[in-house]
XYZ file of C-alpha atoms in Angstrom:
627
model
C -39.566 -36.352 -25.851
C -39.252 -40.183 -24.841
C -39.031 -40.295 -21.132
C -35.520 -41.441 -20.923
C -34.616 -38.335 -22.942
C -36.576 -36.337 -20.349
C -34.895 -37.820 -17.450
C -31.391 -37.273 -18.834
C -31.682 -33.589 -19.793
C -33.070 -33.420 -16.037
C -29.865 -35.409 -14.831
C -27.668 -32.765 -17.440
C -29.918 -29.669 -16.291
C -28.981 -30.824 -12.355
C -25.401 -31.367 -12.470
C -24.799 -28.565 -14.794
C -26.494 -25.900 -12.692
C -26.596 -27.418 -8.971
C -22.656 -26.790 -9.140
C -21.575 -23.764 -6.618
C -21.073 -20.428 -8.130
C -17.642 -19.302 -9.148
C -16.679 -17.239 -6.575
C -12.957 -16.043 -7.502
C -11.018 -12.890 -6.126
C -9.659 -11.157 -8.168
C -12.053 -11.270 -10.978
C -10.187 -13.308 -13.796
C -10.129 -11.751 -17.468
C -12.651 -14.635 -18.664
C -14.902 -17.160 -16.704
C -16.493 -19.824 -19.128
C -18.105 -22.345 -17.027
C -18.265 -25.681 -18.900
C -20.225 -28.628 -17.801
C -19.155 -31.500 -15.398
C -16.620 -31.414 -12.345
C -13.376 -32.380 -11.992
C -12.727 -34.728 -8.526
C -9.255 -34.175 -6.716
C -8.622 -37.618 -5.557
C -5.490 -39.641 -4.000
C -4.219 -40.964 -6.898
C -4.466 -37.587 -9.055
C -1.508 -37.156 -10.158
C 0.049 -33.390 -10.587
C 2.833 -32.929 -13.456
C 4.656 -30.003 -14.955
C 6.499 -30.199 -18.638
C 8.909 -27.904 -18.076
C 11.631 -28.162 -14.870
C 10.848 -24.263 -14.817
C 7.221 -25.759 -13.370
C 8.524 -27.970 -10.524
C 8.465 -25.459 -8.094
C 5.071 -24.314 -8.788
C 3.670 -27.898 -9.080
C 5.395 -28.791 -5.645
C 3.958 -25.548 -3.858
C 0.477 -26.613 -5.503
C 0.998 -30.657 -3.710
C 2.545 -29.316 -0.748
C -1.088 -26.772 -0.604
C -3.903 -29.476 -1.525
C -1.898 -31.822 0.714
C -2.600 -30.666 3.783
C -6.208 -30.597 4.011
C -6.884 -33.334 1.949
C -4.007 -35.464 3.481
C -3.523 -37.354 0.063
C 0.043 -36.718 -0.438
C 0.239 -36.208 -3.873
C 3.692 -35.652 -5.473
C 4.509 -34.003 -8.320
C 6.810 -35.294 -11.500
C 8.073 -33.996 -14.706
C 5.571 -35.092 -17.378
C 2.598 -34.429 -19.860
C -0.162 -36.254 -18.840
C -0.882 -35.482 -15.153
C -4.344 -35.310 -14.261
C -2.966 -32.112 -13.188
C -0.936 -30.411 -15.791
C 0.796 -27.410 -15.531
C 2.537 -26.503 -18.781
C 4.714 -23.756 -20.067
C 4.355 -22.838 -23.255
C 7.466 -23.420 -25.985
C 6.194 -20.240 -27.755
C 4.787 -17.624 -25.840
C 1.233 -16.588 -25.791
C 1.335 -12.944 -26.228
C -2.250 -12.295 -24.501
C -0.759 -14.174 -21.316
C 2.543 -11.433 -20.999
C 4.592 -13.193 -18.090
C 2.040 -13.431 -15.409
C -1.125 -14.616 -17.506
C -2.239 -18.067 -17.331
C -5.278 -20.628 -18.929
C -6.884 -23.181 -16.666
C -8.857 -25.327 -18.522
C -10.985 -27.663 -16.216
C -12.869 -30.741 -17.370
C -13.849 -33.801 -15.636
C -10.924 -35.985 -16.881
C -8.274 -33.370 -16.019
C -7.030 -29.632 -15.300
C -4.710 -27.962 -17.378
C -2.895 -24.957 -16.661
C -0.622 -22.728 -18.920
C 1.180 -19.826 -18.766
C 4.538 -18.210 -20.685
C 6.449 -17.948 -17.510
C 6.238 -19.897 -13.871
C 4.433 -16.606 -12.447
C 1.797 -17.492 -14.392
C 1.403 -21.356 -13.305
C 1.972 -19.803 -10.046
C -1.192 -17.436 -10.380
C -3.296 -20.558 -11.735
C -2.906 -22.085 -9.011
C -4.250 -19.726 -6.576
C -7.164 -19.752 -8.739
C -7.740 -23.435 -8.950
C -6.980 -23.751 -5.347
C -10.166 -20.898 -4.820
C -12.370 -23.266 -7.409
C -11.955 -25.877 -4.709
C -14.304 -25.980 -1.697
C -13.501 -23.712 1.458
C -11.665 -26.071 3.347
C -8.734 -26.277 1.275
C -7.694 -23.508 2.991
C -7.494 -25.392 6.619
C -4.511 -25.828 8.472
C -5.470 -29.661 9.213
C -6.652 -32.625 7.382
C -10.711 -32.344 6.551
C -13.186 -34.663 5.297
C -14.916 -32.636 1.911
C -15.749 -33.890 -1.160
C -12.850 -32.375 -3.261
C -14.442 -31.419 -6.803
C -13.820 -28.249 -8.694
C -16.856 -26.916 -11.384
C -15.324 -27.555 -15.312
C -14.234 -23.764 -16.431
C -12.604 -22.112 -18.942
C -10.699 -19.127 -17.710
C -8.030 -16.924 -19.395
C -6.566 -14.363 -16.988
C -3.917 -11.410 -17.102
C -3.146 -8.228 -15.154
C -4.136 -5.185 -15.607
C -1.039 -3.373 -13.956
C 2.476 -4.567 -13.706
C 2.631 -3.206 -9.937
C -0.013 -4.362 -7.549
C 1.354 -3.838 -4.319
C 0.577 -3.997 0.072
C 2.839 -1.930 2.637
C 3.240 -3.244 5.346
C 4.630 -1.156 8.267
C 6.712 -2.900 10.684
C 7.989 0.270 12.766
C 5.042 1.620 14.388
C 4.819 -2.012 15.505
C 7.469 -4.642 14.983
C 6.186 -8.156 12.961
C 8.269 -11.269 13.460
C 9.794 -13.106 10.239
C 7.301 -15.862 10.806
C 4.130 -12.899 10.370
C 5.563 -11.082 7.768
C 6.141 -14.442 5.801
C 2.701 -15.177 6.889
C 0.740 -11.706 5.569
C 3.474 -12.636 2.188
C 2.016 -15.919 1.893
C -1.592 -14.549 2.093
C -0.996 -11.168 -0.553
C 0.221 -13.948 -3.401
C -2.757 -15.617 -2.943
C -4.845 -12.774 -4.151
C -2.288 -12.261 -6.779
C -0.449 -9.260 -5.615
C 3.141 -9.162 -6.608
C 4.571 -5.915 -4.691
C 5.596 -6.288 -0.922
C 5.996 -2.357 0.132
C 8.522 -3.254 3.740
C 8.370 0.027 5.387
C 11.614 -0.796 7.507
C 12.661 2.591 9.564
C 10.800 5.203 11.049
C 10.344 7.442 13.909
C 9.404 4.530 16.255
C 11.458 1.915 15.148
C 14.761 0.952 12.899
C 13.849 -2.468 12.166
C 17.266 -3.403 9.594
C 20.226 -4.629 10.694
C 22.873 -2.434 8.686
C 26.458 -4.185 10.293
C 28.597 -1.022 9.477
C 26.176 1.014 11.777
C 25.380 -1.564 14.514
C 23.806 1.260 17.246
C 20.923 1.520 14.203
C 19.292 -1.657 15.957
C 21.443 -1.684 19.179
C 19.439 1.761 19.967
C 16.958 2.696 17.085
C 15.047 -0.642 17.053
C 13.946 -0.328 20.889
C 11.985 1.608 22.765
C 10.455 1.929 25.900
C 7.167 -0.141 26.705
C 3.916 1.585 26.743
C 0.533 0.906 25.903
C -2.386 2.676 25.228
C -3.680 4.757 22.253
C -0.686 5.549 20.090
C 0.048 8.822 19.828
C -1.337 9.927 23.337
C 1.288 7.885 25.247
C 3.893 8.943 27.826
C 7.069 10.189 27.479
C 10.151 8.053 28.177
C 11.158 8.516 31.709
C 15.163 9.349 32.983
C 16.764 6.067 32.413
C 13.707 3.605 32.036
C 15.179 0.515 29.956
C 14.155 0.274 26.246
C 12.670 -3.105 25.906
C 10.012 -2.873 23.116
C 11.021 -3.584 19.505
C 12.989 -5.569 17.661
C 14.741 -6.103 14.639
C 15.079 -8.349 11.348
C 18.732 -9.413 10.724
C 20.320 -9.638 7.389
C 19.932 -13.464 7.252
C 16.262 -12.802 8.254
C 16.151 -10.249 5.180
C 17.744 -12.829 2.891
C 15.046 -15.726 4.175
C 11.706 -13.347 4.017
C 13.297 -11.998 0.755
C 13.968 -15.637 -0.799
C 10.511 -17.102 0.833
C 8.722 -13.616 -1.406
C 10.060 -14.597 -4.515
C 9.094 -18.118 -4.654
C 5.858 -16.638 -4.345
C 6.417 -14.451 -7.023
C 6.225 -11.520 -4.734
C 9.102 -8.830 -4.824
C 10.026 -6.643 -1.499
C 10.692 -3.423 -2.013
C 12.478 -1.793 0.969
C 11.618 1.524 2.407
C 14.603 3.649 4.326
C 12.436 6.968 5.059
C 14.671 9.867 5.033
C 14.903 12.786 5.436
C 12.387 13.268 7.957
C 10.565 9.992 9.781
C 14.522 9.764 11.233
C 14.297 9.910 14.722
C 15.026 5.961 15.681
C 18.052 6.426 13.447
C 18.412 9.929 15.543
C 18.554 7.879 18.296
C 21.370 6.342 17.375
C 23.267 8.990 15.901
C 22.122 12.200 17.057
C 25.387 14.027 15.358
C 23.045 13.904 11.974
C 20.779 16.219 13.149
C 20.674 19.808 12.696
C 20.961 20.310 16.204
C 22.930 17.182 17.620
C 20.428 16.987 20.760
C 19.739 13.406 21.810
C 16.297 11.992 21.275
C 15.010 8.427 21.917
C 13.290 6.472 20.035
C 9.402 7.701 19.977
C 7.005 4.966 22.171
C 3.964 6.460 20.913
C 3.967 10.218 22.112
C 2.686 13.270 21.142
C 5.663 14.655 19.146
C 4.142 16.503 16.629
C 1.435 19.693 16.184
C -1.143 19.628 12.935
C -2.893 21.803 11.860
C -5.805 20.472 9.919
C -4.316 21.933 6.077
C -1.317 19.509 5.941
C 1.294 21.697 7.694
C 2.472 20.555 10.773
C 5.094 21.495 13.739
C 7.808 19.187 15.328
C 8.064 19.276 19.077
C 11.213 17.098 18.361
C 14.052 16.921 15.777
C 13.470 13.909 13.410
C 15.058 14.811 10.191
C 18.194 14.252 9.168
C 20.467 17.456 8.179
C 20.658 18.060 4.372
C 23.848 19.964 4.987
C 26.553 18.026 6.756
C 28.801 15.600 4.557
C 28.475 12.894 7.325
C 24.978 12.392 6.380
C 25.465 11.238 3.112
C 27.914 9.312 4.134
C 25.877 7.266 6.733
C 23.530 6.968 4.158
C 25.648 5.923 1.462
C 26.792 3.162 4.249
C 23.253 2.407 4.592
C 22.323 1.816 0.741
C 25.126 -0.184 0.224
C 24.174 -2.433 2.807
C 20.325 -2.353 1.720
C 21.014 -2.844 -1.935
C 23.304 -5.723 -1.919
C 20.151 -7.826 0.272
C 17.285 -6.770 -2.205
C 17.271 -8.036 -5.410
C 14.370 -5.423 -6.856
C 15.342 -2.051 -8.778
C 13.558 0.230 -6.560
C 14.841 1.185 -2.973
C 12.075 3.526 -1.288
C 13.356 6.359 0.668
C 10.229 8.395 2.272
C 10.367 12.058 1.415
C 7.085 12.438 3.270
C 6.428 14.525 5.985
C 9.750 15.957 6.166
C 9.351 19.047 8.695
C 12.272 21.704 8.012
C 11.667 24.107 10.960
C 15.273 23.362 12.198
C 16.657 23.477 9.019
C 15.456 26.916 8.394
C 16.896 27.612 11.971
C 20.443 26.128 11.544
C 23.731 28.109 10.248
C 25.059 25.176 8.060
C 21.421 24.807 6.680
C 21.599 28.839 5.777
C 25.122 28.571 4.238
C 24.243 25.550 1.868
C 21.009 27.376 0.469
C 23.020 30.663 -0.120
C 25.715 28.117 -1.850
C 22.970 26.766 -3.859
C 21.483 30.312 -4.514
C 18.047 28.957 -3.524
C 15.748 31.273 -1.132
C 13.101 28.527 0.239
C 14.135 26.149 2.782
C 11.900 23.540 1.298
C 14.533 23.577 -1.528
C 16.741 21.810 0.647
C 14.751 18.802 -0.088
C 15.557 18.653 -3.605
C 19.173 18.997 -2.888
C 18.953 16.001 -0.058
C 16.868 13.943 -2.668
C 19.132 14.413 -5.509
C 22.607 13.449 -3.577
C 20.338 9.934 -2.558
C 19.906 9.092 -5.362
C 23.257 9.584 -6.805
C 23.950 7.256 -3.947
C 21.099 4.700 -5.456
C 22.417 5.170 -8.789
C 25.947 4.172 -8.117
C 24.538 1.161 -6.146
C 22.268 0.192 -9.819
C 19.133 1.319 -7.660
C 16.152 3.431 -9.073
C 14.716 6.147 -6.678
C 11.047 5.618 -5.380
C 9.566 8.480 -2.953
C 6.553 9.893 -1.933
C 4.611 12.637 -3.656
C 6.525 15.364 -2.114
C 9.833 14.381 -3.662
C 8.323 16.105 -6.325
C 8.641 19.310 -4.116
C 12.364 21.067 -4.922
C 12.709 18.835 -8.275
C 14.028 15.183 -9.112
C 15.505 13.408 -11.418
C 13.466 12.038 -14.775
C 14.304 8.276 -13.667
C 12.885 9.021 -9.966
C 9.340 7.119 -9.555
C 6.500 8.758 -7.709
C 4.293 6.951 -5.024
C 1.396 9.459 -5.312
C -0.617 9.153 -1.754
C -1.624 12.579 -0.782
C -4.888 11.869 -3.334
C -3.833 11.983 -7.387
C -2.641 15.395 -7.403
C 0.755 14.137 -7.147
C 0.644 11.183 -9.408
C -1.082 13.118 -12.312
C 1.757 16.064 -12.249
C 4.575 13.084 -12.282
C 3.108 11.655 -14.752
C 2.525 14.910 -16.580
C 6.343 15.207 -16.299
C 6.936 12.075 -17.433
C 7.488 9.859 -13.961
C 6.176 6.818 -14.223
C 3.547 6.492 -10.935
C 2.277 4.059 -8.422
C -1.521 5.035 -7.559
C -1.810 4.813 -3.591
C -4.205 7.607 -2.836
C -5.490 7.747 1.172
C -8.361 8.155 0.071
C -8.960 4.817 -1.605
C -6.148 2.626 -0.429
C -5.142 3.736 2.857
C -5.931 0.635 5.040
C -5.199 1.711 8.661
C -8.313 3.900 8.041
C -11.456 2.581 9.560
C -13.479 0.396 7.982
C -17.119 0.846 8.900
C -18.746 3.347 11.600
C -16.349 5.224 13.820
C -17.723 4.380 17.094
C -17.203 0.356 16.237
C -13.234 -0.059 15.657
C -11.085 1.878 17.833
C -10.641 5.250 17.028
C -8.512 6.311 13.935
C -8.131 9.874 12.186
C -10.266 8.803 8.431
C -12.891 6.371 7.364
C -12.428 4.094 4.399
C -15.751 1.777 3.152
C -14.678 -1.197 1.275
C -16.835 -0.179 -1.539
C -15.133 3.041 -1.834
C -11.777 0.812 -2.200
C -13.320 -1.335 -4.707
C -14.416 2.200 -6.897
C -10.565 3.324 -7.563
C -9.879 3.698 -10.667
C -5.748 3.955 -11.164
C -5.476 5.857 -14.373
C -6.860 9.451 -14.044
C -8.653 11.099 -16.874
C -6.447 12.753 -19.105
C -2.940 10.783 -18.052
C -1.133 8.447 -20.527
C -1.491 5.326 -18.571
C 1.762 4.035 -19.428
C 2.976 6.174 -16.903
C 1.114 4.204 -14.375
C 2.707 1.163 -12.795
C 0.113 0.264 -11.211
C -1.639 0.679 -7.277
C -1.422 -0.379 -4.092
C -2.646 -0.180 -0.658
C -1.103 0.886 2.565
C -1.390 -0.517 5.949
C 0.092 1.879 8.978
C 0.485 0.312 12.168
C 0.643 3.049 14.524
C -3.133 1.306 15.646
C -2.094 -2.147 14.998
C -0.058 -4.371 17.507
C -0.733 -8.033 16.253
C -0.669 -9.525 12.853
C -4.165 -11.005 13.814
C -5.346 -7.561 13.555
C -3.343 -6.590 10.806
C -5.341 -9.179 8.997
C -8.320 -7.628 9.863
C -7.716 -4.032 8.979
C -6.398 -5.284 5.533
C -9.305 -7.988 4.517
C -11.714 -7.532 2.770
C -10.306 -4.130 1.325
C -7.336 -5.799 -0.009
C -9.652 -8.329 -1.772
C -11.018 -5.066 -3.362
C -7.627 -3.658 -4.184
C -6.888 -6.585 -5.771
C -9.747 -6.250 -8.216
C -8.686 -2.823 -8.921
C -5.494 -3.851 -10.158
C -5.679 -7.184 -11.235
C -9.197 -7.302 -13.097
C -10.253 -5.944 -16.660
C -12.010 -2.473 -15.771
C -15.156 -3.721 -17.465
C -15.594 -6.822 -15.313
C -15.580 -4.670 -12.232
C -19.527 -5.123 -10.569
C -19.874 -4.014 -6.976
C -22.948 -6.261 -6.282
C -21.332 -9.114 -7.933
C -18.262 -8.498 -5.672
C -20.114 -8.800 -2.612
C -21.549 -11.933 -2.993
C -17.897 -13.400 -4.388
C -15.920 -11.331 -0.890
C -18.753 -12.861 1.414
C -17.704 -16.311 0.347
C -14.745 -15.334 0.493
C -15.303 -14.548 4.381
C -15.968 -18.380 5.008
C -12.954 -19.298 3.432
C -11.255 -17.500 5.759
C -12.873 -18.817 8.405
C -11.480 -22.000 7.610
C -8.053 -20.510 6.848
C -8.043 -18.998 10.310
C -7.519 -15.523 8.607
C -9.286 -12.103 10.040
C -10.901 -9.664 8.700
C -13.795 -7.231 9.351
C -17.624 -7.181 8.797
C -18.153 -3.563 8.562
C -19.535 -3.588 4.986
C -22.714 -4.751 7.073
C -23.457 -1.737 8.801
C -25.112 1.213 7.965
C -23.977 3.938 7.025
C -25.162 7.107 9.001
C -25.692 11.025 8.051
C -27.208 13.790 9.476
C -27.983 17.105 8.110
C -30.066 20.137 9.040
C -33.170 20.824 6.984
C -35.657 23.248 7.955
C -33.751 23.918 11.408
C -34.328 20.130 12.284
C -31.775 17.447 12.448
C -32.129 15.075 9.729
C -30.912 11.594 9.858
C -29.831 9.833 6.685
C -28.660 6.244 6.491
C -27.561 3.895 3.869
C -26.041 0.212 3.233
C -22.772 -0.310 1.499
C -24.144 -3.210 0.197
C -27.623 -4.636 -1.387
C -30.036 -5.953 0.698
C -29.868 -4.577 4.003
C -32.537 -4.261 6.078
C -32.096 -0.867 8.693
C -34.113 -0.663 11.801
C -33.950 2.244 14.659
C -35.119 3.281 17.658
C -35.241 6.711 19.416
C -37.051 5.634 22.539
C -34.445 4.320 24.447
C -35.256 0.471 23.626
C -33.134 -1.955 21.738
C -34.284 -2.433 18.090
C -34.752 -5.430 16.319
C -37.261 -6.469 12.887
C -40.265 -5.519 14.649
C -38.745 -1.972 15.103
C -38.912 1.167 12.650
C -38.060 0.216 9.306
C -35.455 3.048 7.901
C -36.643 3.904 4.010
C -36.393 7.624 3.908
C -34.733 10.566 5.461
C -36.326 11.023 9.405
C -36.617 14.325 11.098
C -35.482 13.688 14.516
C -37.501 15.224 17.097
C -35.675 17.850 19.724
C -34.636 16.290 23.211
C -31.742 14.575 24.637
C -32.651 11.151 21.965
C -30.432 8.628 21.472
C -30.163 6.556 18.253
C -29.591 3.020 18.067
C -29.406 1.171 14.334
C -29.055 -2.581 14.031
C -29.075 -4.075 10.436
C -30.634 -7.270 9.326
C -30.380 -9.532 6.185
C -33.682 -12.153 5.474
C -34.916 -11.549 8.475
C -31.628 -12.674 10.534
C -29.590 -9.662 12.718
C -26.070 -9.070 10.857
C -24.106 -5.859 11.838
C -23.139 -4.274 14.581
C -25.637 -2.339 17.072
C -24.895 1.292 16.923
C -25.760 3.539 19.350
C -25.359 7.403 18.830
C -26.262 10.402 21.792
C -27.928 13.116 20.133
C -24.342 15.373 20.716
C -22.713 12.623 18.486
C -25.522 13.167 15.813
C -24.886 16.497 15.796
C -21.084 16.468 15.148
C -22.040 14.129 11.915
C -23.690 17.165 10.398
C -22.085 17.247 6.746
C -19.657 14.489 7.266
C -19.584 11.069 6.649
């Protein structure tokens, strides 16, 4: 080989492989990386063919526009060094959310059959760019993106985050905000869990004491659920409330996004800021306020539980149904979507079983178990949804007492529930706690304040939607779940949510096979720094250990692992602070008797990168067979 030859196949071997990795969340169908980059520069110019494509290509000038202050436009036309085409006849592979990008260093073209899909190639060309097209200011970078071929489609037609705004109320500037960030990771299903015992966050103008009363209630802080009780007269000042025009702007501000909002109204139980309002709906009429974060309930520890105070709604007075049927019309006529969700959980029927008009329905109905009542309360909603052009979406234990064929299940009590609805022919949205409960904590319990369950990111990342031995046409698809009872601020909303929402999005965007937890990692921890630039939370849990302890041989045993590769774990029991010169971890340790404490810190090459956690010998003892 002449030595000019030489020197060019260096030059090709350089540019070809000294470009970045592609690091995309989620995972796209096919990745082809080609050779060569494409340069964003001021006079690109972005075009769309179709006028179905300007508001996609003006979203994408409006995003690369603000870092890069270039102010690029975009214009009908074929030949944009941007291109976003729709195709005259559809690509079947594509369906209406699929999408090619095909990048080369003259230009980038995307395609898709519908503007969902343009929309979705953007957020992946906007992730091919470097991190700081994500920041909220004009940057210097060099703005080149590596030449790829990709071809991506969903898995799942429903890929969805709740968000719970009435533990703890979110302005219409935050919720647009955590919208904004959920269609950038391709998710298409915004779960608004609107009412609940702590708040009534819709206005509904036929019912105006719903937010007069229900959406307030009286200041406290502290740990939810261990709070005070409201006082004789102390004011009700904590809450708030989204009004119908907010409804119609969050709703409007979703859909250019490609995001639809499905609204949850959780009856019959969850009531008690509607109880507020309208104690006459109970079963026993008392007045209750709307719950600041007290101690209102008893469990038990198998899933039955015990109301201190009334918060369901009674399934046997007429004026029930028609409140509701007020309620739905006013709901259904602001979202657009076929689903209204309307609970079903949790719905404790002590003082049903205790009230006369309760007794006389079920002997009417010729039905012997009060948990019947359910059924019968489920079935007049949704002949209330039905007459509205509404579907019925509920919980898992609207499967308890019967429903309708057309009802669709949310299974979240594990799969049990969504593999019997789907048995029965209901088609099924996957949200098992176990996998995609998000309020759950994220790493050891003694770093994040103090929640009931655990949830790894990796374990998030394992779900697989379709259970063995279900027809998955009966699944709709997943999502994830983020309670607020624990979460005042959308700051750390963010942060409960990221990066197991990255992960959820992999489940139910991404091919199966792609799936790779090591290959994850890397893409989510570059991922982390371009949040950083976005100005996004999230946590770092994934780099801390994970720690067991057993008994073996009547000693204690500690056991500890990393949820991802590459972790280095080093302890002390000695009462000093550990670093790399301390005890390496490799293999299950006997710990010696005496009042030890534990302390773990976890390093990565050589440099410290999780938490320091420090556990009493009494806290090592509790973890015996758990965790």
């Amino acid at each position: 080989m002449k030595f000019s030859q030489t020197l060019f196949f260096l030059l090709y071997v350089t540019i070809v492989f000294a470009q970045p990795p592609i690091q995309l969340i989620p995972q796209p169908v096919s990745v082809q990386p080609q050779s060569g980059v494409f340069t964003l520069t001021k006079s690109t110019t972005i075009h769309y063919n179709q006028a179905d494509g300007r508001a996609v290509a003006e979203m994408l000038s409006q995003q690369l526009n603000v870092p890069t202050g270039f102010g690029l436009s975009a214009k009908e036309g074929k030949s944009g060094k941007i291109q976003l085409n729709l195709n005259a006849t559809p690509n079947s592979q594509l369906g209406g959310e699929g999408y090619t990008l095909d990048a080369s260093s003259k230009a980038v073209v995307i395609t898709a059959n519908r503007p969902a899909g343009l929309f979705y190639g953007i957020q992946t060309l906007t992730q091919l760019l470097p991190k700081e097209i994500g920041s909220k200011k004009v940057v210097t970078a060099t703005w080149t993106l590596p030449a790829v071929k990709i071809t991506d489609y969903p898995r799942f037609g429903w890929r969805g985050i709740m968000l719970d705004v009435s533990r703890n109320f979110f302005t219409k500037t935050e919720v647009k905000q955590y919208i904004d960030q959920l269609a950038k990771l391709k998710y298409n299903t915004f779960h608004w869990h609107l009412t609940d015992d702590n708040g009534w966050r819709i206005e509904i103008k036929s019912l105006p004491k719903l937010t007069e009363v229900g959406a307030w209630r009286v200041p406290r802080a502290g740990h939810f659920g261990d709070r005070a009780d409201p006082k004789p007269g102390e004011p009700a000042t904590s809450g708030g409330f989204y009004t119908q025009d907010d409804i119609r702007e969050i709703v409007a501000y979703a859909q250019v996004r490609n995001v639809t909002i499905v609204p949850e109204i959780d009856v019959p139980g969850h009531s008690m800021a509607a109880l507020a309002a309208y104690p006459e709906l109970s079963c026993t009429k008392a007045p209750v306020t709307v719950n600041p974060g007290t101690p209102f309930s008893e469990w038990y520890g198998n899933g039955t539980f015990k109301m201190k105070v009334e918060n369901t709604l009674n399934p046997s007075d007429e004026n029930v149904y028609a409140f509701l049927d007020k309620v739905f019309t006013e709901v259904a006529a602001l979202f657009p979507n076929p689903y209204i969700h309307v609970g079903g959980d949790e719905c404790y029927k002590g003082y049903w079983a205790n009230d006369p008009g309760c007794q006389a329905l079920m002997k009417q109905l010729n039905i012997r178990h009060v948990e019947d009542l359910q059924g019968y309360f489920m079935s007049r909603v949704e002949k209330i949804l039905t007459a509205k052009g509404k579907k019925l979406l509920g919980w898992d234990e609207i499967l308890e007492g019967g429903i309708s064929p057309g009802a669709t299940v949310m299974s979240w009590r594990g799969i049990k529930g969504g593999i019997e609805a789907a048995h029965a022919g209901h088609n099924v949205v996957m949200t098992p706690s176990t996998f995609a409960y998000l309020d759950y904590n994220q790493g050891d319990p003694t770093i994040d304040p103090p929640i009931y369950a655990s949830l790894r990111t990796q374990k998030s990342y394992s779900y697989e939607p379709v259970p063995d031995g279900v027809d998955a046409k009966y699944i709709l698809g997943g999502q994830g779940n983020l309670w607020t009872e624990q979460i005042p601020t959308l700051r750390y909303a963010e942060y409960m949510t990221y990066p197991r929402a990255w992960a959820l999005s992999e489940v139910f965007w991404s091919p199966k096979t792609v799936k790779n937890w090591p290959d994850f990692v890397q893409r989510m921890e570059s991922h982390f720094d371009r949040a950083d630039v976005a100005q996004i939370n999230y946590s770092r849990a994934i780099y801390d250990p994970i720690i067991r302890t057993n008994i073996k041989d009547g000693k204690l045993q500690l056991e500890m692992a990393g949820e991802i590769p590459g972790l280095d774990m080093y302890y002390t029991i000695d009462d000093t602070m550990p670093d790399q010169f301390s005890t390496k971890y490799s293999q299950p340790v006997n710990l010696p008797d005496g009042p030890i404490t534990l302390r773990v810190a976890t390093y990565r090459s050589g440099k410290p990168i999780g938490h320091l956690i420090t556990l009493k010998r009494d806290d090592l003892q509790k973890r015996v067979g758990r965790f």
